[in-house]
PDB file of C-alpha atoms in Angstrom:
ATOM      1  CA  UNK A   1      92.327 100.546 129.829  1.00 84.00           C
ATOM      2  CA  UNK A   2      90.750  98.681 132.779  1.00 86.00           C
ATOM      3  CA  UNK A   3      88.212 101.318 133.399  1.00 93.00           C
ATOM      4  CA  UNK A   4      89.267 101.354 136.644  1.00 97.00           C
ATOM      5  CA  UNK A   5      90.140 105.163 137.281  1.00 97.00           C
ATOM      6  CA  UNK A   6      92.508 106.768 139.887  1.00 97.00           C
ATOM      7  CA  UNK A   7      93.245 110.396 141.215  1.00 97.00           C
ATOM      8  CA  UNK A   8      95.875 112.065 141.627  1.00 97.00           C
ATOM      9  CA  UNK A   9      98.388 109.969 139.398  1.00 96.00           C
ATOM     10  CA  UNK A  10     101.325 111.503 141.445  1.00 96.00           C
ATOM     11  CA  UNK A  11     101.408 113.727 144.675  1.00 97.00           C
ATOM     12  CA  UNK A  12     104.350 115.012 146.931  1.00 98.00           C
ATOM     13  CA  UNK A  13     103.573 116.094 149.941  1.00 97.00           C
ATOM     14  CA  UNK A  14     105.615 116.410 153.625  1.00 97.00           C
ATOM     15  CA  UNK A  15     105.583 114.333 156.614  1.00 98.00           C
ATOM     16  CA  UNK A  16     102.636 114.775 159.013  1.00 97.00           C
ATOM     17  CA  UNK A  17     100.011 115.215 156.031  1.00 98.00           C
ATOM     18  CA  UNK A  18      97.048 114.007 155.426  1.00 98.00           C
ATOM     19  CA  UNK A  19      96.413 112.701 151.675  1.00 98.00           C
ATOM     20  CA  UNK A  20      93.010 111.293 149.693  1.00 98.00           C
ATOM     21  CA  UNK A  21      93.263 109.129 147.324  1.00 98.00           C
ATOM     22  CA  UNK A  22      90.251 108.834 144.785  1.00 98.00           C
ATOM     23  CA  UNK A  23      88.734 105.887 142.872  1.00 98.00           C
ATOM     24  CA  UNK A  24      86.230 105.495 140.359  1.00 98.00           C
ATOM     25  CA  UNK A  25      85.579 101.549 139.642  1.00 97.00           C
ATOM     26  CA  UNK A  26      84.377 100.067 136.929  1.00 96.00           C
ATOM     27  CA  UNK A  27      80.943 100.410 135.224  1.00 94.00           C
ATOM     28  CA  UNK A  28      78.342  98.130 137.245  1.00 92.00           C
ATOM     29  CA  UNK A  29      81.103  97.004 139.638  1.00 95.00           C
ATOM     30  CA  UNK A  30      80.571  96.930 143.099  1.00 94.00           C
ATOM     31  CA  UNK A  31      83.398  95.820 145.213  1.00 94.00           C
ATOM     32  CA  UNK A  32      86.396  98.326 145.715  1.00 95.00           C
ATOM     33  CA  UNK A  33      89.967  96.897 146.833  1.00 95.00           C
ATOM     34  CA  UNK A  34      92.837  99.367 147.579  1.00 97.00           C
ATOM     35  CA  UNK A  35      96.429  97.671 147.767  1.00 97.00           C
ATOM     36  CA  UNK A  36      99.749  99.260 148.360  1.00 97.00           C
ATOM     37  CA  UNK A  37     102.820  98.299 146.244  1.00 95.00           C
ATOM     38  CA  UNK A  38     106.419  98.938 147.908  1.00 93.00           C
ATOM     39  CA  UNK A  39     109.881  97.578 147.141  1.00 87.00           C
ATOM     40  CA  UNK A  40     110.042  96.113 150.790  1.00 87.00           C
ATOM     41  CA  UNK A  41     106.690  95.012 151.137  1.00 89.00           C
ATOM     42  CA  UNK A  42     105.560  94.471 147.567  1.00 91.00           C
ATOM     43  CA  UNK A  43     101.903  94.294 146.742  1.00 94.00           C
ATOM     44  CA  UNK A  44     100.044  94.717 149.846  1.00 94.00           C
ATOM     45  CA  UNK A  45      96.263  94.353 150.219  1.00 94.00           C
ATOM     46  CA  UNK A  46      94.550  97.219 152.417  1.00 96.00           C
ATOM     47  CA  UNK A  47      90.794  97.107 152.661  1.00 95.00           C
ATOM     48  CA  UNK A  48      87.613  95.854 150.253  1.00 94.00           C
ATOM     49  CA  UNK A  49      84.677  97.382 150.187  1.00 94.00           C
ATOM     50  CA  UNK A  50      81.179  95.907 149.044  1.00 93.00           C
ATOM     51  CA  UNK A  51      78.124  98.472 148.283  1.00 94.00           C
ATOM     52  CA  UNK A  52      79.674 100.600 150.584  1.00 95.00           C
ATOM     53  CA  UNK A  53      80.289  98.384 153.024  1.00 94.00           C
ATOM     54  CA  UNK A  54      83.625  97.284 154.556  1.00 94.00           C
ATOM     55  CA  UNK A  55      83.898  93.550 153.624  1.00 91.00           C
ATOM     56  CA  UNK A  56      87.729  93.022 154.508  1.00 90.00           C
ATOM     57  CA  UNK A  57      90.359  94.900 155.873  1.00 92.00           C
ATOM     58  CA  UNK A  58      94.131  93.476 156.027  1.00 91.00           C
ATOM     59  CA  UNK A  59      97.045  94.996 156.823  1.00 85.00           C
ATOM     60  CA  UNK A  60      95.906  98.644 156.799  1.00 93.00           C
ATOM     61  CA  UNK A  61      97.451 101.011 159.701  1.00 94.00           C
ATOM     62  CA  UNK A  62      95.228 102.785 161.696  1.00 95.00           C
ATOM     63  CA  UNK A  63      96.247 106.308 160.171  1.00 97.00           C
ATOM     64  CA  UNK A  64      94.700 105.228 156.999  1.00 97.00           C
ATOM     65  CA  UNK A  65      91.105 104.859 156.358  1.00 97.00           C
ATOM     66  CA  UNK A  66      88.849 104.289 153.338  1.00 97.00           C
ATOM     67  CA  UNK A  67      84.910 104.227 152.593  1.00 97.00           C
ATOM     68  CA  UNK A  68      83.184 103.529 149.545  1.00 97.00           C
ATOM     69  CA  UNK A  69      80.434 106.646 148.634  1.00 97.00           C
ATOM     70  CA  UNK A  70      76.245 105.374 147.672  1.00 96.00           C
ATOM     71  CA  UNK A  71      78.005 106.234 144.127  1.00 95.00           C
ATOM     72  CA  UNK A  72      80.448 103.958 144.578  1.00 96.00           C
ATOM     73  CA  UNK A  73      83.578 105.757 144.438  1.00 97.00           C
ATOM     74  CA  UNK A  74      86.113 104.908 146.734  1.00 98.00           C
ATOM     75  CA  UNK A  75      88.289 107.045 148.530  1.00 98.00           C
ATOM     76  CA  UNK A  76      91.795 106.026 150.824  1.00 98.00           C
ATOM     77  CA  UNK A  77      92.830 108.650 153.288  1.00 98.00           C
ATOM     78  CA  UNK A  78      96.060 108.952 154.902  1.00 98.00           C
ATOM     79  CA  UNK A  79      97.349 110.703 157.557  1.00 97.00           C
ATOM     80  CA  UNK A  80     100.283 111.664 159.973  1.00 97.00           C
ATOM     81  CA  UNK A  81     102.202 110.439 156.704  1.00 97.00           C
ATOM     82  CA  UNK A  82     105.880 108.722 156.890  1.00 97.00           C
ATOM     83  CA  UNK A  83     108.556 108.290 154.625  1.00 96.00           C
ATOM     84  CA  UNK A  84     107.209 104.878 154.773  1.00 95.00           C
ATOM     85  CA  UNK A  85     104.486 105.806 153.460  1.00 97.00           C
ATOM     86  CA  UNK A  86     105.617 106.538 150.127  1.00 97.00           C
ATOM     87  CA  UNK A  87     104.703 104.013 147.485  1.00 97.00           C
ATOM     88  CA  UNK A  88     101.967 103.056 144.801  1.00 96.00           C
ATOM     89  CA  UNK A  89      98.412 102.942 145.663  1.00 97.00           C
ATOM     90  CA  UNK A  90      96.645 100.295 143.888  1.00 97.00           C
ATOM     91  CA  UNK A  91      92.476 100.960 143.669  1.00 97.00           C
ATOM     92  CA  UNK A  92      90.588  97.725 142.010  1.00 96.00           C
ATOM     93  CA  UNK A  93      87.456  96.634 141.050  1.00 95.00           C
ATOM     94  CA  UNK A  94      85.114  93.451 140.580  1.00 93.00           C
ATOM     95  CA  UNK A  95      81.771  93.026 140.050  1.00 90.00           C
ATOM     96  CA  UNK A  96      81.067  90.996 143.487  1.00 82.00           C
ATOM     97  CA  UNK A  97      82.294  89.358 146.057  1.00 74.00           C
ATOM     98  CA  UNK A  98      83.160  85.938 144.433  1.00 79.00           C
ATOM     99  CA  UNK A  99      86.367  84.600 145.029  1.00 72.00           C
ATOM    100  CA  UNK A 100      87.168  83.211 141.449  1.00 79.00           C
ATOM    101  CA  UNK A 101      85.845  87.144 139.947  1.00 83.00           C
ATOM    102  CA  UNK A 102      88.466  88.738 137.913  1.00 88.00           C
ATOM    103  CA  UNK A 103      90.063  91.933 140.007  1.00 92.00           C
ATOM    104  CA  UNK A 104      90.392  94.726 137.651  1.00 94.00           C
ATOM    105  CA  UNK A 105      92.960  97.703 138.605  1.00 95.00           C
ATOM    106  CA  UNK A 106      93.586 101.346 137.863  1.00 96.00           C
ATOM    107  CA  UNK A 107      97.113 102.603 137.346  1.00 95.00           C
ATOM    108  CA  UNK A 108      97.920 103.744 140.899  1.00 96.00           C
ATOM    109  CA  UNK A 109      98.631 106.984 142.844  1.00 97.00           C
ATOM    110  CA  UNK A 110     101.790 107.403 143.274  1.00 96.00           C
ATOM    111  CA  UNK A 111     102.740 108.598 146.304  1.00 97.00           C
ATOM    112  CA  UNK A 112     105.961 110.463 147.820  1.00 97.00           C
ATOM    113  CA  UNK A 113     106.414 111.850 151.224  1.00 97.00           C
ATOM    114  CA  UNK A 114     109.085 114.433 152.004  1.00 97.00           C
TER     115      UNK A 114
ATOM    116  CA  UNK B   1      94.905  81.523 154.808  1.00 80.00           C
ATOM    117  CA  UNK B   2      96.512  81.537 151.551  1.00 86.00           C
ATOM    118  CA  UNK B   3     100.075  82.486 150.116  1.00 92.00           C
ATOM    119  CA  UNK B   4     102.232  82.295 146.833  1.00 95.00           C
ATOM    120  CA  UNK B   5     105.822  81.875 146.229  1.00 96.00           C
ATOM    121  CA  UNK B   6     107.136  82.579 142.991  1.00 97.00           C
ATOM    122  CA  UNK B   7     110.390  81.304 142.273  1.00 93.00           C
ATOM    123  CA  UNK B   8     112.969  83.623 141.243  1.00 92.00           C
ATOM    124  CA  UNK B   9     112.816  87.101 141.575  1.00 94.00           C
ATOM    125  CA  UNK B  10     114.141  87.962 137.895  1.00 97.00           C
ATOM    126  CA  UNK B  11     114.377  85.627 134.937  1.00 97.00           C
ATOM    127  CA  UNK B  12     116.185  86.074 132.193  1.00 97.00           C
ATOM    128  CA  UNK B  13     115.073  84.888 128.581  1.00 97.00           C
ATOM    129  CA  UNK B  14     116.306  85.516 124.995  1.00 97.00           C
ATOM    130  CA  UNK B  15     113.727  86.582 122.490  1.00 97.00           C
ATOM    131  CA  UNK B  16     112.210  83.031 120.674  1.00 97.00           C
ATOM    132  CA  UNK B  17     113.215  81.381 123.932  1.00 97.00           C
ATOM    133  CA  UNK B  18     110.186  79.618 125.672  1.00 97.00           C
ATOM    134  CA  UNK B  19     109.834  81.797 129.094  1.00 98.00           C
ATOM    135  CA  UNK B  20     109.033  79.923 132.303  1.00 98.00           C
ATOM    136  CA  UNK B  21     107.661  81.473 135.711  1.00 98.00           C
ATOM    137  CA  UNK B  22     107.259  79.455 138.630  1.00 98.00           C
ATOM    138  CA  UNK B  23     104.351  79.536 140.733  1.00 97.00           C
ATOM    139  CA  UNK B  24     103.671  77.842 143.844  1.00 97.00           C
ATOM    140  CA  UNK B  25     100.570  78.270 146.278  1.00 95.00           C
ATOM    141  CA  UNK B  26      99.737  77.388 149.789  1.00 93.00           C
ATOM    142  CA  UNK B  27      95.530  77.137 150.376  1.00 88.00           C
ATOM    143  CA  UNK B  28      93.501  74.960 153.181  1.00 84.00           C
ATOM    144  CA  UNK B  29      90.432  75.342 150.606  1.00 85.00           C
ATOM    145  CA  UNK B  30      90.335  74.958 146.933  1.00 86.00           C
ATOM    146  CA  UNK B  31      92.206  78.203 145.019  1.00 89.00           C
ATOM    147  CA  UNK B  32      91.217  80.305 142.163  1.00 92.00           C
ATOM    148  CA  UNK B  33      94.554  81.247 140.928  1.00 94.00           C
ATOM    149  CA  UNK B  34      96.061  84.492 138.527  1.00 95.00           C
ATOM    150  CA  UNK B  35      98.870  85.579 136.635  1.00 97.00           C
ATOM    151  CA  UNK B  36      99.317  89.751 136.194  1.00 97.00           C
ATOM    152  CA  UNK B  37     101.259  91.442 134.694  1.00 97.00           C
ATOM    153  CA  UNK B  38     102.974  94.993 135.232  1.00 95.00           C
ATOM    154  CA  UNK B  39     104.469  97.033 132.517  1.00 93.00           C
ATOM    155  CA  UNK B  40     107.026 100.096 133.899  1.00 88.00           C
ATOM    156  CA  UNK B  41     104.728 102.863 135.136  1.00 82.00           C
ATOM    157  CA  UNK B  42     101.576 101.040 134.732  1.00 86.00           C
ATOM    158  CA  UNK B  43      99.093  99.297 136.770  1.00 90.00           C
ATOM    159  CA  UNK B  44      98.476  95.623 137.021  1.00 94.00           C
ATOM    160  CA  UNK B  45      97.146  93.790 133.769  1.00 95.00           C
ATOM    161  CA  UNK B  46      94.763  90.233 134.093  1.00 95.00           C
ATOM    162  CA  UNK B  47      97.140  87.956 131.625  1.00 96.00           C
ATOM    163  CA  UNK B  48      95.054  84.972 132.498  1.00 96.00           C
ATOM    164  CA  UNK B  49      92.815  82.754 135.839  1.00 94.00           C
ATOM    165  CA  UNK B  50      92.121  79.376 137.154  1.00 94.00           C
ATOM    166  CA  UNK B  51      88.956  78.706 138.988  1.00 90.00           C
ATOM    167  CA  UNK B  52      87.155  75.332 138.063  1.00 86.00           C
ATOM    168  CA  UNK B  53      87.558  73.009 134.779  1.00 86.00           C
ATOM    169  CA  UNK B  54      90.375  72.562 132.722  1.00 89.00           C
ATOM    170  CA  UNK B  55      93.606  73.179 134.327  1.00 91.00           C
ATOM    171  CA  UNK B  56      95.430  73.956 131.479  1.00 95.00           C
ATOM    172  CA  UNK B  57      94.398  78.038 130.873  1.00 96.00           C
ATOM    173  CA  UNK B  58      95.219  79.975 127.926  1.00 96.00           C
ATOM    174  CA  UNK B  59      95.421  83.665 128.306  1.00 95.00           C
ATOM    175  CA  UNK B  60      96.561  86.784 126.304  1.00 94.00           C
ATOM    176  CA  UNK B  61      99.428  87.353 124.718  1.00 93.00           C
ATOM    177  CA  UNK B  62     100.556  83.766 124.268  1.00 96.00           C
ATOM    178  CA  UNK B  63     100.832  82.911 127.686  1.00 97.00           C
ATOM    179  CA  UNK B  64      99.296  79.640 129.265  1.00 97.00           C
ATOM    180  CA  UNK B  65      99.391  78.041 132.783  1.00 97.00           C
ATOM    181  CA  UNK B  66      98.713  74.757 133.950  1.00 96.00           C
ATOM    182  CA  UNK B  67      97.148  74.485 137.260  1.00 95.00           C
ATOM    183  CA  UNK B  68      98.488  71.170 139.339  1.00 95.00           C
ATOM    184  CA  UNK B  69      96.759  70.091 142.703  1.00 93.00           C
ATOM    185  CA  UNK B  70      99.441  67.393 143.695  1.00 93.00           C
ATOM    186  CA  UNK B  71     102.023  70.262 143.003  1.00 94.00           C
ATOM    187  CA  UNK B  72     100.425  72.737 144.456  1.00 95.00           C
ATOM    188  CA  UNK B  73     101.816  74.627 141.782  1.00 96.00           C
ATOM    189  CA  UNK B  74     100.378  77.409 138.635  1.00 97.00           C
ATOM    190  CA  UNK B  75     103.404  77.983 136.235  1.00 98.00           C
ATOM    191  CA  UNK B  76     103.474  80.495 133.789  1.00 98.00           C
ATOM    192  CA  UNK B  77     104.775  79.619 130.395  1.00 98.00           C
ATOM    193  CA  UNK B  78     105.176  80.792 126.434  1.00 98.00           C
ATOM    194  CA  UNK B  79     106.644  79.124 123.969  1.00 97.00           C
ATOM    195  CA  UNK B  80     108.323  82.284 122.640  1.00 97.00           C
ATOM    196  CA  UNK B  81     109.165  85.341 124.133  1.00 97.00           C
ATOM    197  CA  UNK B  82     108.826  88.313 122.845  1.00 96.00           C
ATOM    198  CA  UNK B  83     110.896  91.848 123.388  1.00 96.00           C
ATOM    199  CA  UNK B  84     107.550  93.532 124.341  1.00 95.00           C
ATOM    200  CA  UNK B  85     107.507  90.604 127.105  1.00 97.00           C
ATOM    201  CA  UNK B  86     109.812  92.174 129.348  1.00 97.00           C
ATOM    202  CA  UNK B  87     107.340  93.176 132.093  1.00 97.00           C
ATOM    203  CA  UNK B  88     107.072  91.889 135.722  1.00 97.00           C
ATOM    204  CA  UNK B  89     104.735  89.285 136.596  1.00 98.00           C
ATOM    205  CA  UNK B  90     102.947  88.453 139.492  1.00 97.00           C
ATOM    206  CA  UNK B  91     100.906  85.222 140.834  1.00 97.00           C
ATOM    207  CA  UNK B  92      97.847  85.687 142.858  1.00 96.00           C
ATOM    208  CA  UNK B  93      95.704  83.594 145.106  1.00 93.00           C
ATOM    209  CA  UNK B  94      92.039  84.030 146.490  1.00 88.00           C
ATOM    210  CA  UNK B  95      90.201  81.110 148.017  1.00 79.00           C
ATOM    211  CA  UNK B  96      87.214  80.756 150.711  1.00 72.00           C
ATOM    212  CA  UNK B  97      86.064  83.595 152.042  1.00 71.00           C
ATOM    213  CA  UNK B  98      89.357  85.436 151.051  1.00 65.00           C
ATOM    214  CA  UNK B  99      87.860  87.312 148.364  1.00 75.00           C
ATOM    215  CA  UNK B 100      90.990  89.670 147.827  1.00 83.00           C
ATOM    216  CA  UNK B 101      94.117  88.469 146.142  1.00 90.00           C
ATOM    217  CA  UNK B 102      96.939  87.563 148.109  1.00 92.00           C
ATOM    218  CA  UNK B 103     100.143  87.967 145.548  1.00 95.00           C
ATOM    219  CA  UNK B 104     103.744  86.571 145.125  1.00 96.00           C
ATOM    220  CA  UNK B 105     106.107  89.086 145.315  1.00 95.00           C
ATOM    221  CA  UNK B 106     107.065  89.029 141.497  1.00 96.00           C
ATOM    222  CA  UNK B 107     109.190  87.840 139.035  1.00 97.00           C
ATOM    223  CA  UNK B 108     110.893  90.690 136.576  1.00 97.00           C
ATOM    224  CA  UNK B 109     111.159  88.924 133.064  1.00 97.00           C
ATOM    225  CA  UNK B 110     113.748  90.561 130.846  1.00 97.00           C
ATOM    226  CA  UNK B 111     113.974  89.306 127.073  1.00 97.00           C
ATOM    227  CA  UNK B 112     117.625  89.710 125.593  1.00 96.00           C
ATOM    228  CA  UNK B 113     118.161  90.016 121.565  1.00 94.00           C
TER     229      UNK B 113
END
């Protein structure tokens, strides 16, 4: 157990929803990372947050968004979803910012789109 | 900017065989470098990291890697595999101000008896 916690587990929804994905990270960490993991694109990173502050963003689209609560949950939202769309949703966790930190991760949210 | 290529997308091994995974990295600033792995239906597992010092790292599970510069290159080895080995791995990269990992895209290990 990473204690790195993630909600739903699994969720089917249709095409032109709008999804959440929650994250707890954790104990005493403070960065968030969410990554997507496809069989085309394979592990993907999305976004980091810092304290609740966006520290790095790569290749996200612009129907998702994230934020990172004064609790420091995280949550990914997604909208207008695809059939692309449909893959595993990595959250992660490290204490800081520091390059060499280890990155702990949750099981993923997996996600299907009708 | 940083990337990995891992060599082989699914490596076959039988069980007492010493299992081999090739890593190799592309970084304009010294790397900190990590091998994860995935069991089916489960997120990603730390099996072991580089980041200063020795190059040679021991991790869980048996594993080691040996991080070489003039290679550019962070294999992941065990002398023995095991059945419970049969996972997919992944490499991963973070350097500079690149705090987030930038992975390989995976090698599946399966152990025969």
């Amino acid at each position: 157990d990473s204690g790195v916690t993630q909600t739903p587990k699994h969720l089917i929804t249709a095409t032109g929803q709008r999804v959440t994905l929650r994250c707890s990270p954790r104990s005493g960490d403070l960065s968030v990372y969410w990554y997507q993991q496809s069989l085309d694109q394979g592990l993907q990173f999305l976004i980091q947050y810092y304290n609740g502050e966006e520290r790095a963003k790569g290749n996200i689209l612009e129907r998702f968004s994230a934020q990172q609560f004064p609790d420091l949950h995280s949550e990914l939202n997604l909208s207008s979803l695809e059939l692309g769309d449909s893959a595993l949703y990595f959250c992660a966790s490290s204490a800081d910012t520091f390059s060499g930190n280890t990155i702990y991760f949750g099981e993923g949210s997996w996600l299907t789109v009708v | 900017a940083q990337s990995v290529t891992q060599l082989g997308s699914h490596v076959s091994v039988s069980e007492g065989a010493l299992v081999l995974l090739r890593c190799n990295y592309s970084s304009s600033v010294p790397p900190y470098l990590f091998w994860y792995v995935q069991y089916p239906n489960q997120g990603l597992q730390l099996l072991l990291k580089y980041t200063t010092g020795a190059t040679l790292v021991k991790g869980i599970n048996g594993f080691e890697a040996e991080f070489k510069k003039s290679e550019t290159s962070f294999h992941l080895t065990k002398p023995s595999a095991h059945m419970s080995d049969a996972a997919e791995y992944f490499c991963a990269v973070s350097a500079g101000s690149a705090r987030q990992l930038t992975f390989g895209s995976g090698t599946q290990l399966t152990v025969l008896p």
